[in-house]
């Protein structure tokens, strides 16, 4: 169904045309002064410059045409030529009933669906998820879900760090502890054990130990580089050991991402594109894109119009080793070849913007990414502590994501336990899990993606204000009302009647904007607008709840209309939560 703003714009555009003006001046927007009007058109000011008339004169002509429309209750001019419009309640309720009968609540499937790959996650094999992995995971998941809701084919790829020097470090540390393992024998076996000689707990201790040793011990660092070389050149024992590391780490990562309600379609990593690097290098050399400089193989990506220096893209180091730039370029090559996407989105720390600028330019310059392929960098800011610095543990270390989730859930649990005596412990645990995650996710996603933000556990877990718990509590309150209505066998109207108050009208107008919010959020690749919408709709409902005795209303026709409206509010809020991968409990 058409968006309400589109319908109104079409009528206003026709009025401009009837008056002899171009239709482009009839664009309508939601009013930025809701105390004055519901919608506004500012086109008369722009038209005045072209047609050499006063804006008020043009606006007056247009308004005379609009008065004949059946959808407006009031159309007025505000100097110098703003056209302010209010809709008839009959039109508003008619539009809301159309939304209510639509399974997607008015959101239209795109006429031009795209195949989109979203690169988010970026976890490293053999390392646990830490707080730095939170934003990419939940932002990427939200964008994936919004894209699919609008009818696009969206593929989520975790893009694991599983092939570089860190793998060599881990293998070298395992060897130093257990040199007699068959993986390190000079005599390669045709088949190695299917059982790994370590657990995920072992790996989580091995990696930081190896990393520390590599920084302090040059001999160990050389061993790690040699192990990386053996691995990347197909030494059977090292490959078998690497497969164990990959399998155990991936299983653990799937479990932990699952706790965040984050799912990936592809569990690919740097290793998957490695087989294309030789072919890619040959292509770039043959077509004179790459050349040697101080032993390294590089590609110039700077442009004459650049206002800041853009360093050359390094394809291979002087010793022939590959870099992140190499694997990122090869990954684009692989994705184009296997999936033929229209758009590849990278949800990555904004501090990597220069790196991806180089990668994207190189992909475009060399023809690896065709003209039609859109490469988009979505850089997010950092989650900081109250001191304004990147979030750390009390001793200054990087906090595990699992530990952060536990802390938030414990905080929520304390509040729920304090205010609910009728819940058993199992239910409290489950509610704390759901509400705790909503605190963490909504607290993050309600900020502009590119901005840094302060993690404040007390603020995020509050049941009041712009928080996840407040949104969920609103939905649970509506569920409770509808449940009680069903128990009392109160009839729910098949249609929603005209608004009976300003608050009810405001709710309907807010519901009418749901499709605009979803489309805009995905088009602009943001999440905070959807979060703001959820908060505003929740506020309006709670105001309505305070103003009306819904379950004891004597006018059954009005009561049935209200219950139908509540069901619609619940459906829209639950859909918003689903788009942000936020679960909703039955009780709180």
Coordinates of N, CA, C and O in Angstrom, one line a residue, residues 205-355:
X205 N 43.1 -19.9 26.2 CA 44.3 -19.6 27.1 C 45.6 -19.6 26.2 O 46.5 -18.8 26.4
X206 N 45.6 -20.4 25.1 CA 46.7 -20.6 24.3 C 47.0 -19.3 23.5 O 48.1 -18.8 23.3
X207 N 45.9 -18.7 22.9 CA 46.1 -17.5 22.0 C 46.7 -16.3 22.7 O 47.7 -15.8 22.2
X208 N 46.2 -15.9 23.9 CA 46.9 -14.7 24.5 C 48.3 -15.0 25.0 O 49.2 -14.2 24.9
X209 N 48.6 -16.3 25.3 CA 50.0 -16.7 25.7 C 50.9 -16.6 24.5 O 52.0 -16.0 24.6
X210 N 50.4 -17.1 23.4 CA 51.2 -17.1 22.1 C 51.4 -15.6 21.6 O 52.5 -15.3 21.2
X211 N 50.4 -14.8 21.7 CA 50.5 -13.4 21.3 C 51.5 -12.7 22.1 O 52.3 -11.9 21.6
X212 N 51.5 -12.9 23.5 CA 52.5 -12.3 24.4 C 53.9 -12.7 24.0 O 54.8 -11.9 24.0
X213 N 54.1 -14.0 23.8 CA 55.4 -14.6 23.5 C 55.9 -14.0 22.2 O 57.1 -13.7 22.1
X214 N 55.1 -13.8 21.2 CA 55.5 -13.3 19.9 C 56.0 -11.9 20.0 O 56.9 -11.5 19.3
X215 N 55.4 -11.1 20.9 CA 55.9 -9.7 21.1 C 57.2 -9.7 21.8 O 58.0 -8.7 21.6
X216 N 57.4 -10.6 22.7 CA 58.6 -10.6 23.6 C 59.8 -11.5 23.1 O 60.9 -11.2 23.5
X217 N 59.5 -12.5 22.3 CA 60.5 -13.5 21.9 C 60.6 -13.5 20.4 O 59.7 -14.0 19.7
X218 N 61.7 -12.9 19.8 CA 61.8 -12.9 18.4 C 61.9 -14.3 17.8 O 61.5 -14.5 16.6
X219 N 62.5 -15.2 18.5 CA 62.7 -16.6 18.0 C 61.3 -17.2 17.8 O 61.0 -17.8 16.8
X220 N 60.4 -17.0 18.8 CA 59.1 -17.6 18.7 C 58.3 -16.9 17.6 O 57.5 -17.6 16.9
X221 N 58.5 -15.6 17.4 CA 57.8 -14.9 16.3 C 58.2 -15.5 15.0 O 57.4 -15.7 14.1
X222 N 59.5 -15.8 14.8 CA 59.9 -16.4 13.5 C 59.3 -17.8 13.3 O 59.0 -18.2 12.2
X223 N 59.2 -18.5 14.5 CA 58.6 -19.8 14.4 C 57.1 -19.7 14.0 O 56.6 -20.5 13.2
X224 N 56.4 -18.7 14.5 CA 55.0 -18.4 14.2 C 54.9 -18.1 12.7 O 54.0 -18.5 12.0
X225 N 55.8 -17.3 12.2 CA 55.8 -16.9 10.8 C 56.0 -18.1 9.9 O 55.3 -18.3 8.8
X226 N 56.9 -19.0 10.3 CA 57.2 -20.2 9.5 C 55.9 -21.1 9.6 O 55.6 -21.8 8.6
X227 N 55.3 -21.2 10.8 CA 54.1 -22.0 10.9 C 53.0 -21.5 10.0 O 52.3 -22.3 9.3
X228 N 52.9 -20.2 9.9 CA 51.9 -19.6 9.0 C 52.2 -19.9 7.5 O 51.3 -20.2 6.8
X229 N 53.5 -19.9 7.2 CA 53.9 -20.2 5.8 C 53.5 -21.7 5.5 O 53.0 -22.0 4.4
X230 N 53.9 -22.6 6.4 CA 53.5 -24.0 6.2 C 52.0 -24.2 6.1 O 51.6 -24.9 5.2
X231 N 51.3 -23.5 6.9 CA 49.8 -23.7 6.8 C 49.3 -23.2 5.5 O 48.5 -23.9 4.8
X232 N 49.7 -22.0 5.1 CA 49.2 -21.4 3.9 C 49.7 -22.0 2.6 O 49.1 -21.8 1.5
X233 N 50.7 -22.9 2.8 CA 51.2 -23.6 1.6 C 50.9 -25.1 1.7 O 51.4 -25.9 0.9
X234 N 49.9 -25.4 2.5 CA 49.3 -26.8 2.5 C 50.0 -27.9 3.2 O 49.7 -29.1 2.8
X235 N 50.8 -27.6 4.2 CA 51.4 -28.7 5.0 C 50.2 -29.5 5.7 O 49.5 -28.9 6.5
X236 N 50.1 -30.8 5.4 CA 49.0 -31.6 5.8 C 48.7 -31.5 7.3 O 47.6 -31.4 7.8
X237 N 49.8 -31.7 8.1 CA 49.6 -31.8 9.6 C 49.1 -30.4 10.1 O 48.2 -30.4 11.0
X238 N 49.6 -29.3 9.6 CA 49.2 -28.0 10.0 C 47.8 -27.7 9.6 O 47.0 -27.1 10.3
X239 N 47.4 -28.2 8.4 CA 46.1 -28.0 7.9 C 45.1 -28.8 8.8 O 44.0 -28.3 9.1
X240 N 45.5 -30.0 9.2 CA 44.6 -30.8 10.0 C 44.4 -30.2 11.4 O 43.3 -30.1 11.9
X241 N 45.5 -29.6 11.9 CA 45.4 -28.9 13.2 C 44.6 -27.7 13.1 O 43.7 -27.4 14.0
X242 N 44.7 -27.0 12.0 CA 43.9 -25.7 11.8 C 42.5 -26.1 11.7 O 41.6 -25.3 12.2
X243 N 42.1 -27.2 11.0 CA 40.7 -27.6 10.9 C 40.1 -27.9 12.3 O 38.9 -27.6 12.6
X244 N 40.9 -28.4 13.2 CA 40.4 -28.6 14.6 C 40.1 -27.3 15.2 O 39.1 -27.1 15.9
X245 N 41.1 -26.4 15.1 CA 40.9 -25.0 15.7 C 39.7 -24.4 15.1 O 38.9 -23.8 15.9
X246 N 39.5 -24.5 13.8 CA 38.4 -23.8 13.1 C 37.0 -24.4 13.6 O 36.1 -23.7 13.9
X247 N 37.0 -25.7 13.7 CA 35.7 -26.4 14.1 C 35.3 -26.1 15.5 O 34.2 -25.7 15.8
X248 N 36.3 -26.2 16.4 CA 35.9 -25.9 17.8 C 35.6 -24.5 18.0 O 34.6 -24.1 18.7
X249 N 36.3 -23.6 17.4 CA 36.1 -22.1 17.6 C 34.7 -21.7 17.0 O 34.0 -21.0 17.6
X250 N 34.5 -22.3 15.8 CA 33.2 -21.9 15.1 C 32.0 -22.4 15.9 O 31.0 -21.7 16.0
X251 N 32.1 -23.6 16.5 CA 31.0 -24.1 17.3 C 30.7 -23.2 18.5 O 29.6 -22.9 18.8
X252 N 31.8 -22.7 19.1 CA 31.7 -21.8 20.2 C 31.2 -20.5 19.8 O 30.3 -19.9 20.5
X253 N 31.6 -20.0 18.7 CA 31.2 -18.7 18.2 C 29.7 -18.7 17.9 O 28.9 -17.8 18.2
X254 N 29.2 -19.8 17.2 CA 27.8 -19.9 16.9 C 27.0 -19.9 18.2 O 25.9 -19.3 18.2
X255 N 27.4 -20.5 19.2 CA 26.7 -20.6 20.5 C 26.6 -19.1 21.1 O 25.6 -18.7 21.5
X256 N 27.7 -18.4 21.0 CA 27.7 -17.1 21.7 C 27.0 -16.0 20.8 O 26.4 -15.2 21.3
X257 N 27.1 -16.1 19.5 CA 26.3 -15.3 18.6 C 24.8 -15.6 18.8 O 24.0 -14.7 18.8
X258 N 24.5 -16.9 19.0 CA 23.2 -17.3 19.2 C 22.6 -16.6 20.5 O 21.4 -16.3 20.5
X259 N 23.4 -16.4 21.5 CA 22.9 -15.7 22.7 C 22.5 -14.3 22.4 O 21.7 -13.7 23.2
X260 N 23.1 -13.7 21.4 CA 22.8 -12.4 21.0 C 21.6 -12.3 20.0 O 21.2 -11.3 19.5
X261 N 21.1 -13.5 19.6 CA 20.1 -13.6 18.6 C 20.6 -13.1 17.3 O 19.9 -12.5 16.5
X262 N 21.9 -13.4 17.0 CA 22.5 -13.1 15.8 C 22.9 -14.3 15.0 O 23.5 -15.2 15.5
X263 N 22.5 -14.4 13.7 CA 22.7 -15.6 12.9 C 23.3 -15.1 11.6 O 23.0 -14.1 11.0
X264 N 24.3 -16.0 11.1 CA 24.9 -15.8 9.8 C 24.6 -16.8 8.8 O 24.4 -18.0 9.2
X265 N 24.4 -16.4 7.6 CA 24.2 -17.4 6.5 C 25.5 -18.1 6.0 O 25.5 -19.2 5.7
X266 N 26.6 -17.3 6.1 CA 27.9 -17.8 5.6 C 28.8 -17.7 6.8 O 28.9 -16.7 7.5
X267 N 29.6 -18.8 7.0 CA 30.6 -18.8 8.0 C 32.0 -18.9 7.3 O 32.8 -19.8 7.5
X268 N 32.2 -18.0 6.4 CA 33.4 -17.9 5.6 C 34.5 -17.1 6.3 O 34.1 -16.3 7.2
X269 N 35.7 -17.3 5.9 CA 36.8 -16.5 6.5 C 37.8 -16.2 5.5 O 37.7 -16.4 4.3
X270 N 38.9 -15.6 6.0 CA 40.0 -15.2 5.1 C 40.5 -16.4 4.3 O 41.0 -16.3 3.2
X271 N 40.5 -17.6 4.9 CA 41.0 -18.8 4.3 C 40.2 -19.2 3.0 O 40.8 -19.8 2.1
X272 N 38.9 -18.8 3.0 CA 38.1 -19.2 1.8 C 38.6 -18.5 0.5 O 38.4 -19.0 -0.6
X273 N 39.1 -17.3 0.7 CA 39.5 -16.5 -0.5 C 41.0 -16.8 -0.9 O 41.5 -16.3 -1.9
X274 N 41.7 -17.5 0.0 CA 43.2 -17.7 -0.3 C 43.4 -18.4 -1.6 O 44.4 -18.1 -2.3
X275 N 42.6 -19.3 -2.0 CA 42.8 -20.0 -3.3 C 42.7 -19.1 -4.5 O 43.1 -19.5 -5.6
X276 N 42.2 -17.9 -4.3 CA 42.0 -17.0 -5.5 C 43.2 -16.0 -5.6 O 43.3 -15.3 -6.6
X277 N 44.0 -16.0 -4.6 CA 45.1 -14.9 -4.5 C 46.1 -15.0 -5.7 O 46.4 -14.0 -6.3
X278 N 46.6 -16.2 -6.0 CA 47.5 -16.3 -7.1 C 46.9 -15.9 -8.4 O 47.6 -15.2 -9.2
X279 N 45.7 -16.3 -8.6 CA 45.0 -16.0 -9.9 C 44.8 -14.5 -10.0 O 45.0 -13.8 -11.0
X280 N 44.4 -13.9 -8.8 CA 44.2 -12.5 -8.7 C 45.4 -11.7 -9.0 O 45.5 -10.7 -9.7
X281 N 46.5 -12.1 -8.4 CA 47.8 -11.4 -8.5 C 48.3 -11.5 -10.0 O 48.8 -10.4 -10.5
X282 N 48.1 -12.6 -10.6 CA 48.5 -12.7 -12.0 C 47.7 -11.8 -12.9 O 48.2 -11.1 -13.8
X283 N 46.4 -11.7 -12.6 CA 45.5 -10.8 -13.4 C 46.0 -9.3 -13.2 O 46.1 -8.6 -14.2
X284 N 46.3 -8.9 -12.0 CA 46.6 -7.6 -11.7 C 48.0 -7.2 -12.3 O 48.2 -6.1 -12.8
X285 N 48.9 -8.2 -12.4 CA 50.2 -7.9 -13.0 C 50.0 -7.8 -14.5 O 50.6 -6.9 -15.2
X286 N 49.3 -8.8 -15.1 CA 49.2 -8.9 -16.6 C 48.5 -7.6 -17.1 O 48.8 -7.2 -18.2
X287 N 47.6 -7.0 -16.4 CA 46.9 -5.8 -16.8 C 47.5 -4.5 -16.3 O 46.9 -3.4 -16.4
X288 N 48.8 -4.7 -15.8 CA 49.6 -3.5 -15.4 C 48.9 -2.6 -14.3 O 49.2 -1.4 -14.3
X289 N 48.1 -3.3 -13.5 CA 47.6 -2.5 -12.3 C 48.6 -2.5 -11.2 O 48.7 -1.6 -10.4
X290 N 49.3 -3.7 -11.0 CA 50.2 -3.8 -9.9 C 51.7 -3.7 -10.4 O 52.0 -4.1 -11.5
X291 N 52.5 -3.1 -9.5 CA 53.9 -3.0 -9.8 C 54.7 -3.1 -8.5 O 54.2 -2.9 -7.4
X292 N 56.0 -3.4 -8.7 CA 56.9 -3.6 -7.5 C 57.4 -2.2 -7.0 O 57.8 -1.4 -7.8
X293 N 57.4 -2.1 -5.7 CA 58.0 -0.9 -5.1 C 58.7 -1.4 -3.8 O 58.0 -1.9 -2.9
X294 N 60.0 -1.3 -3.8 CA 60.8 -1.7 -2.6 C 60.5 -3.2 -2.3 O 60.4 -3.6 -1.1
X295 N 60.3 -4.0 -3.3 CA 60.1 -5.4 -3.1 C 58.6 -5.8 -3.0 O 58.2 -6.9 -3.2
X296 N 57.8 -4.8 -2.6 CA 56.3 -5.1 -2.4 C 55.6 -4.9 -3.7 O 56.0 -4.2 -4.6
X297 N 54.5 -5.6 -3.8 CA 53.6 -5.4 -5.0 C 52.5 -4.5 -4.6 O 51.7 -4.8 -3.7
X298 N 52.4 -3.3 -5.3 CA 51.4 -2.3 -4.9 C 50.6 -1.9 -6.1 O 50.9 -2.1 -7.2
X299 N 49.5 -1.2 -5.7 CA 48.6 -0.6 -6.8 C 48.2 0.8 -6.3 O 47.8 1.0 -5.2
X300 N 48.4 1.8 -7.2 CA 48.1 3.1 -6.9 C 46.6 3.3 -6.9 O 45.9 3.0 -7.9
X301 N 46.0 3.9 -5.9 CA 44.6 4.2 -5.8 C 44.3 5.6 -5.6 O 43.1 6.0 -5.5
X302 N 45.3 6.5 -5.5 CA 45.0 7.9 -5.3 C 44.5 8.5 -6.5 O 44.7 8.1 -7.6
X303 N 43.6 9.6 -6.3 CA 43.0 10.3 -7.4 C 43.4 11.8 -7.4 O 43.7 12.3 -6.3
X304 N 43.5 12.4 -8.5 CA 44.0 13.8 -8.5 C 43.1 14.8 -7.7 O 43.6 15.7 -7.1
X305 N 41.8 14.4 -7.5 CA 40.9 15.3 -6.7 C 41.0 15.1 -5.2 O 40.3 15.7 -4.5
X306 N 41.7 14.1 -4.8 CA 41.8 13.8 -3.4 C 42.3 15.0 -2.6 O 43.3 15.6 -2.9
X307 N 41.6 15.3 -1.5 CA 42.0 16.4 -0.6 C 42.9 15.9 0.5 O 43.4 16.8 1.2
X308 N 43.1 14.6 0.7 CA 44.0 14.1 1.7 C 44.7 12.9 1.0 O 44.2 12.3 0.1
X309 N 45.9 12.6 1.5 CA 46.7 11.6 0.9 C 46.1 10.2 1.0 O 45.6 9.9 2.1
X310 N 46.0 9.4 0.0 CA 45.5 8.1 0.0 C 46.7 7.2 -0.4 O 47.2 7.2 -1.5
X311 N 47.2 6.4 0.6 CA 48.4 5.6 0.3 C 48.1 4.5 -0.7 O 46.9 4.1 -0.9
X312 N 49.1 4.0 -1.4 CA 48.9 2.9 -2.3 C 48.4 1.6 -1.7 O 48.6 1.4 -0.5
X313 N 47.7 0.8 -2.4 CA 47.2 -0.4 -1.9 C 48.3 -1.5 -2.0 O 48.9 -1.7 -3.1
X314 N 48.6 -2.1 -0.9 CA 49.7 -3.1 -0.9 C 49.0 -4.5 -1.1 O 48.3 -5.0 -0.2
X315 N 49.4 -5.1 -2.2 CA 48.8 -6.5 -2.5 C 49.7 -7.6 -1.8 O 49.1 -8.5 -1.2
X316 N 51.0 -7.5 -2.0 CA 51.9 -8.4 -1.3 C 53.1 -7.7 -0.7 O 53.6 -6.8 -1.3
X317 N 53.5 -8.2 0.5 CA 54.7 -7.6 1.1 C 55.9 -8.1 0.3 O 55.9 -8.9 -0.5
X318 N 57.1 -7.5 0.7 CA 58.3 -7.8 0.0 C 58.7 -9.3 0.1 O 59.4 -9.8 -0.7
X319 N 58.2 -9.9 1.2 CA 58.5 -11.4 1.4 C 57.5 -12.3 0.8 O 57.5 -13.5 1.0
X320 N 56.5 -11.6 0.1 CA 55.5 -12.4 -0.6 C 54.3 -12.7 0.3 O 53.3 -13.3 -0.2
X321 N 54.3 -12.2 1.5 CA 53.2 -12.5 2.5 C 52.0 -11.6 2.1 O 52.1 -10.5 1.6
X322 N 50.8 -12.2 2.4 CA 49.6 -11.4 2.1 C 49.2 -10.6 3.3 O 49.6 -10.9 4.4
X323 N 48.4 -9.6 3.1 CA 47.9 -8.7 4.2 C 46.4 -8.8 4.2 O 45.7 -9.4 3.3
X324 N 45.8 -8.0 5.2 CA 44.3 -7.9 5.2 C 43.8 -7.3 3.9 O 42.7 -7.7 3.4
X325 N 44.6 -6.4 3.3 CA 44.1 -5.8 2.1 C 44.0 -6.8 1.0 O 43.1 -6.8 0.2
X326 N 45.0 -7.7 1.0 CA 45.0 -8.8 0.0 C 43.7 -9.7 0.1 O 43.0 -9.9 -0.9
X327 N 43.5 -10.1 1.3 CA 42.3 -11.1 1.5 C 41.0 -10.3 1.3 O 40.0 -10.9 0.9
X328 N 41.0 -9.0 1.7 CA 39.7 -8.3 1.5 C 39.4 -8.1 0.0 O 38.2 -8.2 -0.4
X329 N 40.4 -7.9 -0.8 CA 40.2 -7.7 -2.2 C 39.8 -9.1 -2.8 O 38.9 -9.2 -3.7
X330 N 40.5 -10.1 -2.4 CA 40.2 -11.5 -2.9 C 38.8 -11.9 -2.5 O 38.1 -12.6 -3.2
X331 N 38.3 -11.4 -1.3 CA 37.0 -11.8 -0.9 C 36.0 -11.1 -1.8 O 34.9 -11.7 -2.1
X332 N 36.2 -9.9 -2.2 CA 35.3 -9.2 -3.1 C 35.3 -10.0 -4.4 O 34.2 -10.2 -5.0
X333 N 36.4 -10.4 -4.9 CA 36.5 -11.2 -6.1 C 35.7 -12.5 -5.9 O 34.9 -12.8 -6.8
X334 N 35.8 -13.2 -4.8 CA 35.1 -14.4 -4.6 C 33.6 -14.1 -4.5 O 32.8 -14.9 -5.1
X335 N 33.2 -13.1 -3.8 CA 31.7 -12.8 -3.7 C 31.1 -12.4 -5.1 O 30.0 -12.8 -5.3
X336 N 31.8 -11.7 -5.9 CA 31.3 -11.4 -7.2 C 31.2 -12.6 -8.0 O 30.1 -12.8 -8.7
X337 N 32.1 -13.5 -7.9 CA 32.1 -14.7 -8.7 C 31.0 -15.7 -8.3 O 30.3 -16.3 -9.1
X338 N 30.9 -15.9 -7.0 CA 29.9 -16.9 -6.4 C 28.5 -16.3 -6.3 O 27.5 -17.1 -6.5
X339 N 28.3 -15.1 -6.0 CA 27.0 -14.6 -5.6 C 26.4 -13.5 -6.5 O 25.2 -13.2 -6.5
X340 N 27.3 -12.8 -7.3 CA 26.9 -11.7 -8.1 C 26.0 -10.7 -7.4 O 24.9 -10.4 -7.8
X341 N 26.5 -10.1 -6.3 CA 25.6 -9.2 -5.5 C 25.5 -7.8 -6.2 O 26.3 -7.4 -7.0
X342 N 24.5 -7.1 -5.8 CA 24.3 -5.7 -6.3 C 25.0 -4.8 -5.3 O 25.3 -3.6 -5.6
X343 N 25.1 -5.2 -4.0 CA 25.6 -4.4 -3.0 C 26.3 -5.2 -1.9 O 25.8 -6.3 -1.6
X344 N 27.5 -4.8 -1.5 CA 28.2 -5.4 -0.4 C 28.4 -4.4 0.7 O 29.0 -3.3 0.4
X345 N 27.9 -4.6 1.8 CA 28.0 -3.7 3.0 C 29.0 -4.2 4.0 O 28.9 -5.4 4.3
X346 N 29.8 -3.4 4.5 CA 30.8 -3.7 5.5 C 30.5 -3.0 6.8 O 30.6 -1.7 6.8
X347 N 30.1 -3.7 7.8 CA 29.8 -3.1 9.1 C 31.0 -3.2 10.0 O 31.3 -4.3 10.5
X348 N 31.8 -2.2 10.0 CA 33.2 -2.2 10.6 C 33.5 -1.0 11.4 O 32.9 0.1 11.2
X349 N 34.4 -1.1 12.3 CA 34.8 0.0 13.1 C 35.2 1.2 12.2 O 36.0 1.0 11.2
X350 N 34.7 2.4 12.5 CA 35.0 3.5 11.6 C 36.4 3.9 11.5 O 36.8 4.5 10.5
X351 N 37.3 3.4 12.4 CA 38.7 3.7 12.3 C 39.4 2.9 11.2 O 40.5 3.1 10.9
X352 N 38.6 2.0 10.5 CA 39.2 1.3 9.4 C 38.7 1.9 8.1 O 38.8 1.3 7.0
X353 N 38.2 3.1 8.1 CA 37.7 3.7 6.9 C 38.7 3.9 5.8 O 38.4 3.7 4.6
X354 N 40.0 4.3 6.1 CA 41.0 4.4 5.1 C 41.3 3.1 4.5 O 41.5 3.0 3.2
X355 N 41.4 2.0 5.3 CA 41.7 0.7 4.7 C 40.6 0.3 3.7 O 41.0 -0.1 2.6

